[in-house]
Amino acid sequence: MQSRLDERFTAAREEGRSLLVGYLPAGYPTVDGGIAAMRAMVAAGVDVVEVGLPYSDPTLDGPVIQDAADAALRGGVTTTDVLRTVEAVAATGAPVLVMSYWNPIDRYGPARFAADLAAAGGAGAITPDLPPEEAAPWLAASAERGLAPVFLVAPSSSDARIRLVAGISRGFVYAASLMGVTGTRAAVGTQAADLVARVRTATELPVAVGLGVSTGAQAAEVAGFADGVIVGSALVKVLVDAQRSGAGDAAALDGIGRLAAELAAGVRTPVPASA
Amino acid sequence: MATRTAAQPAPAETATAAPSIGAVREQAENWQAFPDPAGHFGRFGGRFVPEALMAALDELTEAYDQARADEGFVAELDRLLATYAGRPTPLTDAHRLTEQVGGARILLKREDLAHTGSHKINNVLGQCLLAKRMGKTRVIAETGAGQHGVATATASALLGLDCVVYMGEEDTRRQALNVARMRLLGAEVVPVASGSRTLKDAINEAMRDWVATVEHTHYCIGSVMGPHPFPMMVRDFQRIIGVEARAQVLERTGRLPDAVVACVGGGSNAMGIFHPFIPDTAVALIGCEAGGDGVATGRHAAAIAGGSAGVLHGMRTFLLQDEFGQTQVSHSISAGLDYPGIGPEHALLHETGRASYRVVDDAAAMAALALVARTEGILVAIESAHAFAGAFDVARELGPDATVLVNCSGRGDKDVDTAARWFGLLDDAGGGAAGADPRG
Ligand SMILES: Cc1ncc(COP(=O)(O)O)c(C=O)c1O
């Protein structure tokens, strides 16, 4: 059975482009402000939304996402607000995934979280610190609710581990472009293309590349070899900068719209990988 | 009270099939079966880390397995422990303390006399030797009290490794002397200003560093915590404490102690002294968690008494968390015990009943620190003072025919400032926090 997420990847493949996946944390700067920002990025061309679940110990995130998550938690955001955000954004028609460290889902209860995420219209969840070896309860819960469990591969992953991760992922495989935490980078490293090529020998699933992409040009480059381009910190930074400078909500949403449009143009003009 | 909601057990389906308690208790005599090859201590432990670190953890596990089977490696570590760290550390009969407390005979395992002033050196020499063997040129570490940071800086200086230590900003103030010590030893100390600015945030920052540098960097974790193989490996390197103490007590008293008492932050000094005694089921193993202002106040660091099962820093264990799985900030006068989690092997020892855990609050620990100082002439670390306070109760409960072995995990030089403020011993400081006179 094709999910909304699967259909988007198929359609994009037929259009000869990559999907643009945009990440923002729920509850930043407020729950409603976060929803508005996510809707703005969908309106400007983001195909798939990753709703971040703010967590107290985000060991995989660089300073930008840490700061936003910290502020969201100080503002009192909870898992319930995250699910409300998913529901509001899924209403736009875009597939919505939750991006969460494992403990909040573990604590909520994997089966209960899967049920509530599905009920909110969510497409699945990305769980960056849940390794395949510990994933059985989440795989069962996701399968029962028709959710896509998305797992990560990294440049350091062996071919055997890539097969393991790809074998349990649904929707797509998330390829971390580099060894490091989230944050914008001046250049997308060569490791990403090699990694995607290795993933393709293991699975037919689409492969999306994340970590470090921040500009339309980088998006075009990654679109040359990947099915999806994931952008997080660059979008979050627009919101954080607007908060810091007191630019106001309207200016923040404009900024999100501008960056999303630039990135959306990028994924539509893939630079051939051999170039 | 806030922590009660947090302490409610997570929904049943999150517990990966727990082995029956009876079955595990039987395994006390075969405790070396833990962890399993994937790093599980019963339902605890494991590896909850980003995929990017999995290859490094596999590499580390393999290198460690080879090293511990390699006579050359073992001999080199033994040589450093003896000629550099000052092992074996002595066993001290605390006569005057025993008399004052009025109960069991109290024996002290003197890790405070090891080089750098605490048990932390045992683990660090092992890991830094291993890092060199693996071809790493740089080590990173987290530190709370600064003792693990100082030990890592020391071993790095000795072995010619670059060293970076992450320390919560709050702790760099509480333990300023140790910051200077680390810098003197050539280490770079990075104050961490994110989150609660204490040990847990220093660990987060060290992990962020490691993901990006893992090719040439070893993360020297300072306690029996984190993803597999760290809880097992750190325990093995600290086991020397219990191996020595068991033989020393047998030689001194002709029998095993009735109880072994240690403080528990992450739990490495406790695991080190407990582990060789686990098959001796007549010996009570007692860990002392930091109670801060008291568990009932919610301001404490007692992961077993006031926490619940969950995942933090790569391991499944007991931790302080709210109903949504957000880590709660811990509180303790002792920077080295100020951590919201506990090593996974302790979680299993607790759940099987092979060890028991008590809570010692700030005031009881500081009173114990003062009593040990004036009866034995030993100024212990505030961390270790928690073990002493627990041991006094145990000694009274067991009575004069019994023997209690206390792990004196470190010396208190680093804590003189905190203690002076607590007791009001500085001429310009006015009364102490508790108005307590250390002379009783
Ligand atoms: C002297 C001393 N004892 C105990 C601890 C707590 O650590 P662990 O529970 O791993 O022994 C520390 C930590 O800094 C310490 O410095």
XYZ file of C-alpha atoms and ligand atoms in Angstrom:
731
model
C 0.000 0.000 0.000
C 1.349 3.398 -1.009
C 1.272 6.012 1.712
C 1.030 9.720 1.081
C 4.783 9.884 1.684
C 5.532 7.091 -0.810
C 3.321 8.771 -3.429
C 5.231 12.019 -3.067
C 8.550 10.317 -3.696
C 7.142 8.478 -6.725
C 5.686 11.665 -8.163
C 8.913 13.611 -7.630
C 10.905 10.847 -9.318
C 8.596 11.135 -12.326
C 9.104 14.908 -12.356
C 12.864 14.378 -12.328
C 13.387 16.241 -9.087
C 13.996 15.612 -5.408
C 11.617 16.189 -2.534
C 12.329 19.048 -0.182
C 12.045 18.048 3.475
C 11.934 20.922 5.967
C 12.553 20.628 9.708
C 11.319 22.953 12.429
C 10.896 22.225 16.134
C 7.389 22.261 17.560
C 6.717 25.003 20.079
C 9.166 27.553 18.714
C 8.746 30.412 19.222
C 5.308 29.262 20.492
C 3.163 26.277 19.546
C 0.992 28.394 17.245
C 4.011 30.322 15.964
C 5.682 27.032 15.066
C 2.593 25.818 13.237
C 2.438 29.077 11.271
C 6.103 28.760 10.291
C 5.625 25.167 9.141
C 2.585 26.139 7.093
C 4.555 29.002 5.558
C 7.298 26.656 4.476
C 4.794 24.247 2.925
C 3.148 27.147 1.074
C 6.571 28.149 -0.284
C 7.404 24.683 -1.618
C 8.503 22.350 1.175
C 7.114 18.908 0.272
C 7.521 17.005 3.530
C 7.622 18.440 7.058
C 9.696 17.136 9.926
C 8.248 18.295 13.240
C 10.992 18.263 15.851
C 10.107 17.123 19.361
C 12.160 19.401 21.619
C 14.275 17.352 24.036
C 16.346 18.283 27.065
C 19.501 16.463 25.907
C 19.824 16.847 22.137
C 23.249 15.257 21.657
C 22.950 15.202 17.860
C 22.120 18.879 17.477
C 24.320 21.891 17.017
C 23.762 25.264 18.729
C 20.928 26.584 16.521
C 18.530 23.691 17.087
C 19.659 23.368 20.718
C 18.725 26.989 21.367
C 15.323 26.680 19.720
C 14.562 23.417 21.559
C 15.659 24.954 24.866
C 13.401 27.948 24.316
C 10.481 25.720 23.335
C 10.930 23.627 26.495
C 11.184 26.737 28.645
C 7.927 27.802 27.024
C 6.401 24.569 28.313
C 6.003 22.606 25.066
C 5.002 18.963 25.609
C 4.550 15.839 23.517
C 0.840 16.689 23.370
C 1.677 20.040 21.727
C 3.916 18.225 19.240
C 1.013 16.001 18.227
C -1.257 19.040 17.894
C 1.381 20.602 15.634
C 1.489 17.461 13.484
C -2.281 17.573 13.082
C -2.328 21.238 12.099
C 0.458 20.844 9.550
C -0.829 17.558 8.111
C -4.048 19.423 7.325
C -2.110 21.243 4.566
C -1.821 17.920 2.738
C 1.943 17.638 3.192
C 3.237 14.388 4.718
C 4.440 15.084 8.268
C 7.032 13.112 10.216
C 8.033 13.583 13.825
C 11.765 13.818 14.490
C 12.438 12.717 18.062
C 15.124 11.405 20.348
C 14.013 8.081 21.717
C 13.303 8.774 25.377
C 10.233 11.001 24.917
C 8.599 8.293 22.758
C 9.736 5.555 25.144
C 8.208 7.455 28.028
C 4.958 8.197 26.203
C 4.810 4.514 25.310
C 5.674 3.438 21.721
C 2.238 1.929 21.045
C 0.402 4.935 22.441
C 2.651 7.357 20.572
C 2.142 5.497 17.291
C -1.624 5.500 17.801
C -1.753 9.215 18.593
C 0.656 10.144 15.799
C -1.413 8.201 13.271
C -4.603 9.774 14.603
C -3.029 13.219 14.132
C -2.399 12.389 10.487
C 1.350 11.837 10.876
C 3.225 9.782 8.285
C 5.941 8.385 10.546
C 8.872 9.262 12.762
C 12.615 9.716 12.463
C 14.402 8.415 15.560
C 18.098 9.278 15.322
C 19.281 7.640 18.556
C 17.202 4.484 18.300
C 19.445 1.838 16.714
C 17.943 -1.137 14.839
C 19.072 -3.409 17.675
C 16.699 -1.680 20.107
C 13.904 -0.850 17.669
C 11.581 -3.888 17.927
C 8.839 -2.199 20.008
C 8.791 0.840 17.727
C 8.757 -1.234 14.527
C 5.786 -3.222 15.812
C 3.914 -0.099 16.872
C 4.628 1.675 13.561
C 3.561 -1.326 11.496
C 0.301 -1.581 13.390
C -0.544 2.053 12.665
C 0.781 2.241 9.113
C 3.541 4.691 10.077
C 6.942 4.905 8.411
C 9.828 4.302 10.836
C 12.786 6.199 9.377
C 16.330 5.385 10.483
C 19.681 6.961 9.724
C 22.850 5.798 8.055
C 26.136 7.667 8.384
C 29.375 7.815 6.414
C 30.895 5.508 9.046
C 28.219 2.826 8.566
C 29.507 -0.484 7.255
C 27.718 -2.065 4.303
C 26.286 -4.639 6.704
C 24.861 -1.906 8.917
C 23.452 -0.063 5.904
C 21.589 -3.246 4.944
C 20.330 -3.577 8.521
C 19.080 0.024 8.688
C 17.600 0.015 5.186
C 15.874 -3.291 5.893
C 13.799 -1.886 8.746
C 13.200 1.647 7.397
C 9.995 2.572 5.592
C 9.280 5.701 3.557
C 12.917 6.565 3.007
C 16.394 6.111 4.418
C 17.931 9.178 6.045
C 21.566 9.549 5.001
C 23.580 11.832 7.301
C 25.838 13.736 4.921
C 28.742 14.007 7.318
C 30.120 12.948 10.665
C 28.837 15.617 12.998
C 25.854 17.348 14.527
C 23.153 19.443 12.873
C 24.153 22.889 11.656
C 24.794 24.764 8.451
C 28.018 24.031 6.577
C 29.794 25.981 3.848
C 29.901 22.935 1.588
C 28.213 19.557 1.354
C 31.000 17.029 1.594
C 31.774 14.331 -0.942
C 30.908 11.705 1.661
C 27.196 12.230 1.004
C 27.181 11.072 -2.630
C 29.283 8.013 -1.784
C 26.968 7.115 1.062
C 23.847 7.448 -1.089
C 25.420 5.195 -3.699
C 26.134 2.591 -1.037
C 22.558 2.788 0.281
C 21.187 2.270 -3.218
C 22.927 -1.096 -3.498
C 21.041 -2.184 -0.373
C 17.507 -0.953 -0.989
C 14.944 0.362 -3.457
C 13.729 2.852 -0.853
C 14.215 6.552 -1.585
C 17.273 8.094 0.069
C 17.138 11.576 1.577
C 20.246 13.480 2.606
C 20.395 15.698 5.665
C 22.897 17.679 7.767
C 24.517 20.840 6.529
C 22.315 21.859 3.575
C 21.345 25.526 3.792
C 21.202 27.136 0.339
C 19.431 26.635 -2.973
C 22.744 25.801 -4.635
C 23.526 23.103 -2.062
C 19.990 21.730 -2.450
C 20.505 21.515 -6.227
C 23.800 19.719 -5.710
C 22.290 17.138 -3.334
C 19.238 16.754 -5.595
C 21.678 15.518 -8.227
C 22.153 12.248 -6.359
C 19.469 11.948 -3.656
C 15.677 11.544 -3.690
C 15.182 13.965 -0.851
C 16.992 17.020 0.505
C 16.539 17.654 4.213
C 17.025 21.160 5.595
C 16.848 21.957 9.301
C 19.240 24.390 10.953
C 19.077 26.950 8.137
C 15.288 27.221 8.520
C 15.452 27.220 12.319
C 18.091 29.949 12.159
C 15.661 32.231 10.319
C 13.261 31.942 13.264
C 15.998 32.263 15.911
C 17.469 35.358 14.231
C 14.024 36.949 13.970
C 13.410 36.314 17.678
C 16.785 37.774 18.643
C 16.476 40.881 16.508
C 12.839 41.378 17.492
C 11.933 41.456 13.796
C 8.404 40.252 14.468
C 6.398 37.225 13.427
C 5.468 38.498 9.977
C 9.113 39.108 9.092
C 10.044 35.641 10.391
C 7.389 33.996 8.220
C 8.555 36.029 5.206
C 12.082 34.835 5.827
C 10.959 31.202 6.080
C 9.001 31.613 2.854
C 11.965 33.123 1.023
C 14.416 30.422 2.095
C 11.920 27.620 1.421
C 11.279 29.010 -2.072
C 15.015 29.180 -2.788
C 15.465 25.585 -1.619
C 12.402 24.428 -3.575
C 13.890 25.938 -6.724
C 17.139 24.139 -5.904
C 15.583 20.663 -5.716
C 13.961 21.338 -9.099
C 17.265 22.070 -10.814
C 19.402 19.087 -9.834
C 23.062 19.342 -10.720
C 24.021 16.043 -12.376
C 26.144 14.055 -9.918
C 28.960 13.585 -12.421
C 29.347 17.335 -12.977
C 5.245 16.837 44.701
C 6.620 17.179 41.232
C 8.924 14.173 41.184
C 6.119 11.750 42.037
C 4.514 12.107 38.634
C 7.932 11.663 37.148
C 8.481 8.485 39.093
C 5.435 6.707 37.765
C 6.488 3.683 35.760
C 6.396 4.033 32.012
C 3.643 2.081 30.254
C 4.324 -1.636 30.379
C 5.062 -2.107 26.697
C 8.242 -0.044 26.943
C 9.881 -2.649 29.160
C 11.792 -5.029 26.942
C 10.959 -8.412 28.465
C 12.472 -8.235 31.926
C 14.000 -11.486 33.121
C 12.234 -12.849 36.191
C 13.706 -11.515 39.391
C 14.177 -14.995 40.819
C 16.140 -16.075 37.775
C 18.426 -13.080 37.992
C 19.003 -13.536 41.714
C 20.234 -17.032 40.985
C 22.635 -15.465 38.575
C 24.444 -13.543 41.323
C 26.975 -16.319 41.411
C 27.428 -16.046 37.662
C 27.167 -12.284 37.470
C 30.057 -12.142 35.013
C 27.464 -13.192 32.413
C 26.450 -9.499 32.406
C 26.415 -7.703 30.118
C 25.258 -9.782 27.145
C 27.171 -9.224 23.878
C 24.944 -6.243 23.003
C 25.696 -4.615 26.344
C 22.487 -5.432 28.211
C 22.339 -5.843 31.950
C 18.924 -7.497 32.034
C 16.601 -4.891 30.511
C 19.102 -2.080 31.120
C 22.128 -0.831 29.220
C 22.401 -1.291 25.458
C 23.396 1.368 22.959
C 21.092 4.275 22.212
C 23.348 6.433 20.055
C 23.314 7.915 16.582
C 24.312 5.547 13.814
C 27.422 7.667 13.219
C 28.877 6.361 16.508
C 27.984 2.707 16.042
C 31.109 1.852 14.068
C 33.298 3.495 16.703
C 31.589 1.594 19.516
C 32.055 -1.670 17.622
C 35.708 -0.818 17.041
C 36.164 0.054 20.716
C 34.475 -3.137 21.880
C 36.702 -5.224 19.649
C 39.873 -3.376 20.641
C 38.995 -3.733 24.315
C 38.269 -7.460 23.965
C 41.649 -7.948 22.329
C 43.499 -5.768 24.816
C 42.177 -7.469 27.908
C 43.224 -10.830 26.509
C 46.674 -9.473 25.648
C 49.271 -10.139 28.356
C 51.351 -7.209 27.200
C 48.492 -4.752 27.623
C 47.523 -6.141 30.997
C 51.130 -6.046 32.215
C 51.572 -2.448 31.067
C 48.403 -1.354 32.851
C 49.450 -3.222 36.005
C 52.846 -1.553 35.857
C 51.301 1.926 35.601
C 48.819 1.197 38.385
C 51.666 0.100 40.665
C 54.483 2.491 39.788
C 52.500 5.563 38.772
C 49.074 5.479 40.424
C 50.334 4.040 43.705
C 48.407 0.776 43.838
C 47.552 -1.167 45.836
C 45.900 1.497 47.938
C 45.838 0.680 51.667
C 43.040 -0.588 53.849
C 42.708 1.575 56.958
C 41.138 0.452 60.223
C 39.132 3.501 61.319
C 39.400 2.900 65.070
C 38.327 6.275 66.392
C 35.550 6.612 63.846
C 34.299 3.123 64.748
C 34.253 4.126 68.403
C 32.426 7.403 67.708
C 29.799 5.802 65.509
C 29.241 3.013 68.011
C 28.579 0.020 65.772
C 30.379 -2.265 63.372
C 34.107 -2.116 62.755
C 34.680 0.362 59.927
C 37.382 -0.341 57.358
C 38.334 2.168 54.686
C 39.517 1.397 51.164
C 41.782 4.370 50.539
C 41.225 5.427 46.912
C 41.879 8.977 48.124
C 45.545 7.973 48.254
C 45.716 7.020 44.578
C 47.504 9.477 42.291
C 45.322 12.521 41.465
C 43.303 11.893 44.621
C 40.518 9.554 43.600
C 39.625 6.220 42.034
C 39.145 7.945 38.675
C 42.791 7.299 37.729
C 42.193 3.509 37.546
C 39.743 3.836 34.682
C 41.582 6.594 32.895
C 44.919 4.777 32.718
C 43.105 1.795 31.215
C 41.187 3.825 28.643
C 44.090 6.056 27.639
C 46.363 3.048 27.138
C 43.622 1.539 25.016
C 43.213 4.779 23.049
C 46.917 4.755 22.216
C 46.733 1.128 21.220
C 43.874 2.040 18.855
C 46.002 4.766 17.285
C 43.954 7.665 18.642
C 45.854 10.892 19.225
C 43.250 12.851 21.167
C 41.031 12.096 24.129
C 37.996 14.008 25.309
C 36.260 13.698 28.653
C 33.378 15.122 30.626
C 33.801 16.033 34.244
C 31.599 17.098 37.118
C 33.728 17.470 40.227
C 36.773 17.747 38.034
C 38.333 14.551 39.375
C 37.769 12.594 36.176
C 38.944 15.573 34.150
C 42.096 15.863 36.242
C 42.727 12.133 35.934
C 42.234 12.249 32.156
C 44.492 15.288 31.821
C 47.092 13.445 33.894
C 47.030 10.234 31.873
C 47.074 12.276 28.655
C 50.172 14.126 29.806
C 51.822 10.839 30.753
C 50.980 9.112 27.479
C 51.366 12.087 25.133
C 47.750 12.486 24.064
C 45.912 15.739 23.323
C 43.203 16.277 25.903
C 39.996 18.319 25.924
C 37.726 18.300 28.969
C 34.091 19.459 28.884
C 32.792 20.832 32.154
C 29.495 22.503 32.990
C 29.899 26.221 33.565
C 28.262 25.856 36.966
C 30.836 23.209 37.919
C 33.804 25.260 36.696
C 32.815 27.709 39.423
C 32.180 25.091 42.122
C 35.452 23.310 41.368
C 37.676 26.165 40.203
C 40.796 24.587 41.672
C 40.407 21.501 39.506
C 39.983 23.675 36.397
C 43.386 25.193 37.110
C 44.856 21.738 37.752
C 43.665 20.466 34.387
C 45.081 23.490 32.591
C 48.416 23.065 34.372
C 48.452 19.493 33.124
C 48.138 20.761 29.567
C 44.481 20.025 28.955
C 42.020 22.378 27.325
C 38.973 22.922 29.555
C 35.787 23.903 27.739
C 33.045 25.391 29.945
C 29.619 24.201 28.767
C 26.894 26.835 28.933
C 23.983 24.809 27.512
C 21.119 23.203 29.430
C 21.644 22.966 33.182
C 25.371 23.751 32.851
C 26.393 20.699 34.880
C 27.669 17.185 34.273
C 24.824 15.987 32.045
C 25.368 18.892 29.664
C 29.120 18.312 29.649
C 28.373 14.744 28.512
C 26.098 16.060 25.741
C 28.849 18.366 24.517
C 31.479 15.617 24.630
C 29.201 13.389 22.543
C 28.745 16.181 19.983
C 32.514 16.517 19.755
C 32.965 12.764 19.412
C 30.499 12.354 16.525
C 32.623 14.764 14.505
C 36.096 13.583 15.580
C 35.690 9.884 16.178
C 38.325 8.938 13.622
C 41.207 10.189 15.754
C 39.540 10.824 19.113
C 38.638 8.538 21.999
C 35.843 9.572 24.350
C 37.114 8.645 27.801
C 33.839 8.318 29.732
C 34.372 8.751 33.457
C 31.888 6.361 34.968
C 30.062 3.070 34.407
C 27.595 4.747 32.091
C 26.927 5.551 28.476
C 26.543 3.118 25.573
C 28.105 -0.368 25.530
C 31.006 -1.124 26.000
C 31.595 1.751 28.443
C 29.650 0.458 31.476
C 31.411 -2.900 31.206
C 34.847 -1.541 30.389
C 34.883 1.122 33.104
C 33.664 -1.450 35.629
C 36.466 -3.799 34.624
C 39.084 -1.056 35.017
C 37.650 -0.125 38.445
C 37.316 -3.729 39.601
C 40.846 -3.544 40.981
C 39.399 -1.647 43.974
C 37.235 -4.581 45.015
C 39.801 -7.229 44.145
C 42.364 -5.581 46.404
C 39.894 -4.748 49.163
C 38.445 -8.259 49.302
C 41.895 -9.768 49.781
C 42.924 -7.059 52.269
C 39.806 -7.499 54.415
C 40.237 -11.290 54.413
C 43.839 -10.922 55.463
C 43.091 -8.279 58.126
C 39.970 -9.817 59.679
C 40.034 -13.441 58.572
C 36.637 -13.170 56.917
C 34.597 -11.222 54.414
C 32.984 -7.936 55.440
C 29.288 -7.929 56.280
C 28.609 -4.896 54.144
C 30.349 -2.860 51.455
C 29.271 0.772 51.141
C 30.040 3.252 48.359
C 28.668 6.503 46.967
C 26.980 6.458 43.570
C 27.128 9.195 40.985
C 27.390 7.353 37.680
C 28.493 4.508 39.895
C 32.079 3.633 38.987
C 33.702 3.527 42.414
C 30.722 1.545 43.673
C 30.776 -0.908 40.744
C 34.527 -1.271 41.183
C 34.334 -2.247 44.824
C 31.032 -4.206 44.536
C 31.805 -6.365 41.558
C 34.210 -8.908 43.102
C 31.797 -9.312 46.035
C 28.653 -9.970 43.959
C 28.995 -13.787 44.120
C 29.540 -13.524 47.921
C 25.814 -13.292 48.554
C 26.269 -12.966 52.343
C 27.959 -9.599 51.813
C 25.471 -6.719 51.661
C 26.245 -4.221 48.875
C 24.962 -0.739 49.622
C 25.099 2.266 47.313
C 24.502 5.806 48.562
C 22.776 8.208 46.184
C 22.938 11.952 46.654
C 19.766 13.236 48.293
C 20.500 16.952 47.894
C 17.855 18.834 49.882
C 15.939 15.554 50.327
C 14.101 13.369 47.812
C 10.765 14.789 48.977
C 11.823 18.294 47.890
C 12.435 17.228 44.296
C 15.915 18.788 44.566
C 18.122 15.709 44.596
C 20.224 13.385 42.427
C 18.807 10.015 43.521
C 18.043 8.209 40.253
C 16.941 4.984 41.923
C 15.019 6.424 44.867
C 13.380 9.218 42.899
C 13.641 8.272 39.232
C 12.159 5.869 36.714
C 13.383 3.698 33.842
C 14.209 5.433 30.584
C 16.989 6.235 28.143
C 19.697 8.840 28.648
C 23.235 9.205 27.314
C 23.111 6.032 25.299
C 21.855 3.650 27.976
C 18.575 2.377 29.375
C 18.629 2.921 33.119
C 16.947 4.769 35.971
C 16.915 8.521 35.596
C 15.197 11.653 36.790
C 12.647 12.574 34.137
C 9.261 14.191 33.872
C 6.120 12.534 32.538
C 7.166 13.415 28.959
C 10.638 11.907 29.177
C 12.476 15.212 29.552
C 15.476 14.855 31.839
C 15.055 16.693 35.126
C 17.857 18.739 36.586
C 19.595 17.055 39.510
C 20.778 18.768 42.683
C 23.567 17.878 45.077
C 26.194 19.751 47.035
C 28.592 17.269 45.472
C 29.391 18.080 41.847
C 30.573 14.499 41.267
C 27.198 13.022 42.270
C 25.105 15.732 40.601
C 23.880 13.564 37.723
C 20.283 12.550 36.890
C 21.139 8.969 35.876
C 23.008 5.924 37.151
C 24.994 3.180 35.440
C 22.862 0.352 34.006
C 24.540 -2.401 36.036
C 23.423 -0.640 39.225
C 19.893 -0.521 37.823
C 20.005 -4.309 37.520
C 21.667 -4.786 40.925
C 18.841 -2.749 42.389
C 16.095 -4.522 40.487
C 17.398 -7.977 41.423
C 17.916 -6.944 45.026
C 21.597 -7.957 44.978
C 22.513 -4.429 46.024
C 20.428 -1.878 47.873
C 20.515 1.876 47.533
C 20.016 4.510 50.189
C 19.717 8.246 50.006
C 22.105 10.581 51.833
C 21.220 14.260 51.779
C 23.614 17.221 51.715
C 23.450 17.834 55.454
C 24.160 14.206 56.422
C 27.073 14.034 54.000
C 28.642 17.238 55.309
C 28.251 16.081 58.914
C 29.988 12.826 57.994
C 32.788 14.730 56.259
C 33.425 16.693 59.442
C 33.320 13.609 61.675
C 35.771 11.646 59.531
C 38.127 14.619 59.412
C 38.327 15.074 63.163
C 38.345 11.403 64.185
C 40.625 9.972 61.509
C 42.498 12.962 60.155
C 41.220 12.251 56.665
C 39.574 15.012 54.678
C 37.394 13.071 52.254
C 35.713 14.269 49.068
C 32.089 15.341 49.505
C 31.174 12.500 47.141
C 32.837 9.970 49.447
C 31.269 11.631 52.495
C 27.909 10.346 51.207
C 29.262 6.787 51.515
C 30.477 7.472 55.049
C 27.117 8.873 56.149
C 25.380 5.767 54.771
C 27.985 3.512 56.367
C 27.423 5.013 59.820
C 23.766 3.930 59.691
C 24.725 0.507 58.374
C 27.362 0.112 61.117
C 24.802 0.903 63.811
C 22.259 -1.461 62.269
C 24.746 -4.343 62.090
C 26.279 -3.858 65.547
C 29.792 -4.262 66.938
C 30.433 -7.844 65.781
C 30.136 -6.854 62.145
C 32.588 -5.293 59.703
C 31.685 -2.576 57.227
C 33.964 -1.770 54.304
C 33.649 1.805 53.035
C 35.020 2.962 49.716
C 36.813 6.208 50.437
C 36.677 7.184 46.762
C 38.548 10.472 46.930
C 40.194 13.177 48.953
C 38.580 16.475 49.770
C 41.170 19.104 48.884
C 38.988 20.251 45.987
C 36.087 20.696 48.421
C 37.720 22.834 51.083
C 36.055 25.964 49.732
C 32.576 24.400 49.700
C 33.072 22.904 53.162
C 34.414 26.156 54.581
C 31.303 27.959 53.343
C 28.993 25.226 54.611
C 30.477 25.317 58.091
C 31.181 29.046 58.119
C 34.925 28.615 58.632
C 36.059 31.624 56.629
C 36.550 34.739 58.721
C 34.488 36.873 56.346
C 31.833 34.278 55.555
C 29.540 34.620 58.529
C 27.569 31.565 59.683
C 27.584 28.317 57.727
C 24.657 27.100 55.644
C 23.446 24.806 58.389
C 24.930 26.866 61.189
C 26.777 23.644 61.827
C 29.996 23.587 63.780
C 32.153 20.766 62.462
C 33.390 20.156 65.996
C 29.886 18.889 66.757
C 35.881 11.273 44.748
C 34.729 10.895 43.888
N 33.928 9.908 44.276
C 32.852 9.524 43.539
C 32.536 10.178 42.368
C 31.309 9.754 41.629
O 31.545 8.978 40.493
P 31.268 7.442 40.467
O 29.877 7.224 40.977
O 31.422 7.067 39.053
O 32.266 6.774 41.330
C 33.362 11.215 41.904
C 33.052 11.919 40.643
O 33.553 12.915 40.302
C 34.482 11.577 42.696
O 35.276 12.576 42.308
